[in-house]
Each structure stands twice: as C-alpha cells, then as structure tokens.
mmCIF file of C-alpha atoms in Angstrom:
data_model
loop_
_atom_site.group_PDB
_atom_site.id
_atom_site.type_symbol
_atom_site.label_atom_id
_atom_site.label_comp_id
_atom_site.label_asym_id
_atom_site.label_seq_id
_atom_site.Cartn_x
_atom_site.Cartn_y
_atom_site.Cartn_z
ATOM 1 C CA UNK A 1 16.120 -7.695 -3.147
ATOM 2 C CA UNK A 2 15.756 -4.070 -3.972
ATOM 3 C CA UNK A 3 12.959 -2.353 -2.638
ATOM 4 C CA UNK A 4 10.193 -2.103 -4.957
ATOM 5 C CA UNK A 5 10.526 -6.245 -5.789
ATOM 6 C CA UNK A 6 6.712 -7.940 -5.555
ATOM 7 C CA UNK A 7 7.091 -11.100 -3.693
ATOM 8 C CA UNK A 8 4.881 -14.064 -2.681
ATOM 9 C CA UNK A 9 5.654 -14.196 0.728
ATOM 10 C CA UNK A 10 4.436 -17.138 3.451
ATOM 11 C CA UNK A 11 2.848 -15.683 5.430
ATOM 12 C CA UNK A 12 -0.678 -17.433 7.540
ATOM 13 C CA UNK A 13 -0.567 -18.182 4.336
ATOM 14 C CA UNK A 14 1.015 -17.438 0.692
ATOM 15 C CA UNK A 15 0.331 -13.679 0.158
ATOM 16 C CA UNK A 16 2.052 -11.045 -2.398
ATOM 17 C CA UNK A 17 3.849 -8.333 -0.937
ATOM 18 C CA UNK A 18 6.258 -5.463 -2.138
ATOM 19 C CA UNK A 19 9.308 -4.694 -0.299
ATOM 20 C CA UNK A 20 10.067 -1.206 1.301
ATOM 21 C CA UNK A 21 13.604 -1.718 1.937
ATOM 22 C CA UNK A 22 15.718 -3.637 -0.182
ATOM 23 C CA UNK A 23 19.451 -5.198 0.416
ATOM 24 C CA UNK A 24 20.639 -8.388 0.887
ATOM 25 C CA UNK A 25 18.753 -9.437 4.984
ATOM 26 C CA UNK A 26 17.890 -11.109 7.008
ATOM 27 C CA UNK A 27 14.490 -9.107 7.697
ATOM 28 C CA UNK A 28 12.517 -6.889 4.895
ATOM 29 C CA UNK A 29 9.997 -4.137 5.206
ATOM 30 C CA UNK A 30 7.269 -4.867 3.426
ATOM 31 C CA UNK A 31 3.298 -3.578 2.912
ATOM 32 C CA UNK A 32 1.429 -6.986 2.039
ATOM 33 C CA UNK A 33 -0.835 -5.957 -1.252
ATOM 34 C CA UNK A 34 -4.236 -6.628 -0.326
ATOM 35 C CA UNK A 35 -7.599 -6.431 -2.482
ATOM 36 C CA UNK A 36 -9.297 -3.037 -3.572
ATOM 37 C CA UNK A 37 -12.002 -1.616 -0.616
ATOM 38 C CA UNK A 38 -16.022 -2.786 -1.911
ATOM 39 C CA UNK A 39 -18.464 0.127 -1.783
ATOM 40 C CA UNK A 40 -19.117 -0.772 1.759
ATOM 41 C CA UNK A 41 -16.000 -1.442 3.245
ATOM 42 C CA UNK A 42 -15.974 2.454 1.864
ATOM 43 C CA UNK A 43 -19.112 3.815 4.038
ATOM 44 C CA UNK A 44 -17.495 6.476 6.466
ATOM 45 C CA UNK A 45 -13.632 6.869 5.299
ATOM 46 C CA UNK A 46 -12.464 8.652 2.095
ATOM 47 C CA UNK A 47 -10.130 6.331 0.005
ATOM 48 C CA UNK A 48 -7.958 7.714 -3.103
ATOM 49 C CA UNK A 49 -5.835 6.408 -5.220
ATOM 50 C CA UNK A 50 -2.167 6.788 -5.594
ATOM 51 C CA UNK A 51 -2.113 8.863 -8.888
ATOM 52 C CA UNK A 52 -5.120 11.017 -6.558
ATOM 53 C CA UNK A 53 -2.439 11.950 -4.048
ATOM 54 C CA UNK A 54 0.562 12.482 -6.296
ATOM 55 C CA UNK A 55 -1.839 15.811 -7.552
ATOM 56 C CA UNK A 56 -1.110 17.432 -5.548
ATOM 57 C CA UNK A 57 -4.453 19.913 -6.088
ATOM 58 C CA UNK A 58 -6.516 16.804 -6.195
ATOM 59 C CA UNK A 59 -4.936 15.674 -3.207
ATOM 60 C CA UNK A 60 -5.868 18.903 -1.680
ATOM 61 C CA UNK A 61 -9.274 18.791 -2.829
ATOM 62 C CA UNK A 62 -10.020 15.392 -1.858
ATOM 63 C CA UNK A 63 -9.313 15.917 2.314
ATOM 64 C CA UNK A 64 -10.763 19.498 2.194
ATOM 65 C CA UNK A 65 -14.288 17.886 1.025
ATOM 66 C CA UNK A 66 -13.467 15.079 3.528
ATOM 67 C CA UNK A 67 -13.984 17.164 6.091
ATOM 68 C CA UNK A 68 -14.562 16.392 9.731
ATOM 69 C CA UNK A 69 -16.583 13.688 10.191
ATOM 70 C CA UNK A 70 -14.953 10.751 8.068
ATOM 71 C CA UNK A 71 -14.015 8.071 10.252
ATOM 72 C CA UNK A 72 -10.820 7.737 7.388
ATOM 73 C CA UNK A 73 -9.193 8.901 5.254
ATOM 74 C CA UNK A 74 -6.787 6.737 2.518
ATOM 75 C CA UNK A 75 -5.044 5.781 -0.099
ATOM 76 C CA UNK A 76 -4.598 2.675 -1.963
ATOM 77 C CA UNK A 77 -2.121 1.979 -4.875
ATOM 78 C CA UNK A 78 -3.184 -0.201 -7.466
ATOM 79 C CA UNK A 79 -0.797 -3.375 -8.450
ATOM 80 C CA UNK A 80 -2.185 -5.330 -11.243
ATOM 81 C CA UNK A 81 -0.307 -6.969 -13.732
ATOM 82 C CA UNK A 82 2.608 -4.579 -15.580
ATOM 83 C CA UNK A 83 3.687 -5.303 -11.857
ATOM 84 C CA UNK A 84 3.672 -9.355 -12.596
ATOM 85 C CA UNK A 85 0.442 -9.447 -10.568
ATOM 86 C CA UNK A 86 -2.445 -12.179 -12.210
ATOM 87 C CA UNK A 87 -5.208 -10.282 -9.891
ATOM 88 C CA UNK A 88 -4.914 -6.927 -9.253
ATOM 89 C CA UNK A 89 -4.496 -5.856 -5.386
ATOM 90 C CA UNK A 90 -3.469 -2.443 -3.405
ATOM 91 C CA UNK A 91 -1.434 -1.117 -1.602
ATOM 92 C CA UNK A 92 -3.998 0.315 1.030
ATOM 93 C CA UNK A 93 -1.878 3.198 3.819
ATOM 94 C CA UNK A 94 -4.466 5.296 6.670
ATOM 95 C CA UNK A 95 -3.347 9.004 6.861
ATOM 96 C CA UNK A 96 -3.090 9.622 10.545
ATOM 97 C CA UNK A 97 -5.894 11.587 11.630
ATOM 98 C CA UNK A 98 -7.063 12.947 15.173
ATOM 99 C CA UNK A 99 -4.391 11.083 16.782
ATOM 100 C CA UNK A 100 -5.442 7.735 15.116
ATOM 101 C CA UNK A 101 -3.095 5.333 12.677
ATOM 102 C CA UNK A 102 -5.034 2.829 10.798
ATOM 103 C CA UNK A 103 -4.013 -1.070 10.515
ATOM 104 C CA UNK A 104 -1.633 -0.675 7.098
ATOM 105 C CA UNK A 105 -0.629 -4.799 6.830
ATOM 106 C CA UNK A 106 2.788 -3.144 6.917
ATOM 107 C CA UNK A 107 5.340 -5.650 9.196
ATOM 108 C CA UNK A 108 8.838 -7.316 8.555
ATOM 109 C CA UNK A 109 9.707 -10.661 7.421
ATOM 110 C CA UNK A 110 12.793 -12.936 7.125
ATOM 111 C CA UNK A 111 13.815 -13.532 3.948
ATOM 112 C CA UNK A 112 13.197 -17.314 4.442
ATOM 113 C CA UNK A 113 9.368 -15.950 3.671
ATOM 114 C CA UNK A 114 10.053 -14.377 0.825
ATOM 115 C CA UNK A 115 9.144 -17.496 -1.328
ATOM 116 C CA UNK A 116 9.230 -16.625 -5.168
ATOM 117 C CA UNK A 117 9.410 -12.806 -7.279
ATOM 118 C CA UNK A 118 6.761 -11.850 -8.788
ATOM 119 C CA UNK A 119 7.804 -8.093 -10.337
ATOM 120 C CA UNK A 120 8.503 -5.154 -10.088
ATOM 121 C CA UNK A 121 6.929 -1.429 -9.388
ATOM 122 C CA UNK A 122 6.677 0.725 -12.559
ATOM 123 C CA UNK A 123 9.270 4.275 -11.686
ATOM 124 C CA UNK A 124 5.691 5.616 -11.547
ATOM 125 C CA UNK A 125 3.772 3.014 -9.206
ATOM 126 C CA UNK A 126 6.907 2.807 -6.881
ATOM 127 C CA UNK A 127 6.426 7.237 -6.643
ATOM 128 C CA UNK A 128 3.025 6.169 -5.980
ATOM 129 C CA UNK A 129 3.941 4.445 -2.957
ATOM 130 C CA UNK A 130 7.152 6.795 -1.409
ATOM 131 C CA UNK A 131 3.434 10.043 -1.871
ATOM 132 C CA UNK A 132 1.601 7.619 -0.230
ATOM 133 C CA UNK A 133 3.882 6.262 2.421
ATOM 134 C CA UNK A 134 4.918 9.672 3.158
ATOM 135 C CA UNK A 135 1.946 10.882 3.765
ATOM 136 C CA UNK A 136 0.404 8.588 6.621
ATOM 137 C CA UNK A 137 3.760 8.839 8.319
ATOM 138 C CA UNK A 138 5.606 5.422 6.711
ATOM 139 C CA UNK A 139 8.418 6.882 4.988
#
C-alpha cells in the first residue's frame, strides 16, 4: 500500500479514500473522497480547485478577492475516472483562518478497513493534493 492510492474503505459505510501514508501498516492516514460542494453548500465559502491552488498567481488572486468576510476558504482536488473512480469526487481541505481549522475528512484507519484498491493518483493529481495539504497545514 502506497501513498496516493485510492481504496474502498469500510468506515460507517463503504467509502473511497486516498492514502496519505504508505507502507505495511498496520494503520494508514487517509482522506475521504466526498461529493463536490453544491452551489448552496458554497454560500459564505470560497472553494478553489486543486489546479487553481497549484498556480501561485491564481491562488493569490482568489485569496485576495475572498476578503475577510468569508467563513472559510478551501480547496477541492477533483478525482475521477483517470484515478479509477466511476463517479467523480473530491478531497476537500479547508485553509486555517482566524485561528479556526475546519473538518477535512481526514482519519486513520487500520489495514483491515481497506477492502479494495481502486486506483492511484497521477503525478499531477498527487501534486495538487500535496499543495492543498501543505496550504491547509496538513503536510
């Protein structure tokens, strides 16, 4: 099991996760892949894509335009068929703001909860995820 692999994990139900740690276990740090935020869920929040987060100029512009009134700023790294998922999903991280850190669906799971390998991130997607995690303070 390697960092950047996507697996089906048996959490409260069977859910896709991406491994943030690798090796032989017995436990792995993972982030749950969730549905992208809907327009109504985005109200009061600023979400940028993983591609936007990687581009320093674009990221800086988005952060400057967000201003102080946004409840939170986050990044959604999109995963889809190229990574082995039948339906697209995202890993969503929130950037620390005003001393608050929001939920990012990260957890540690034992190897027995990883039930089936889905696929692996492309180098470009792994880079997007690494940048998002770094900006969120979850390196």
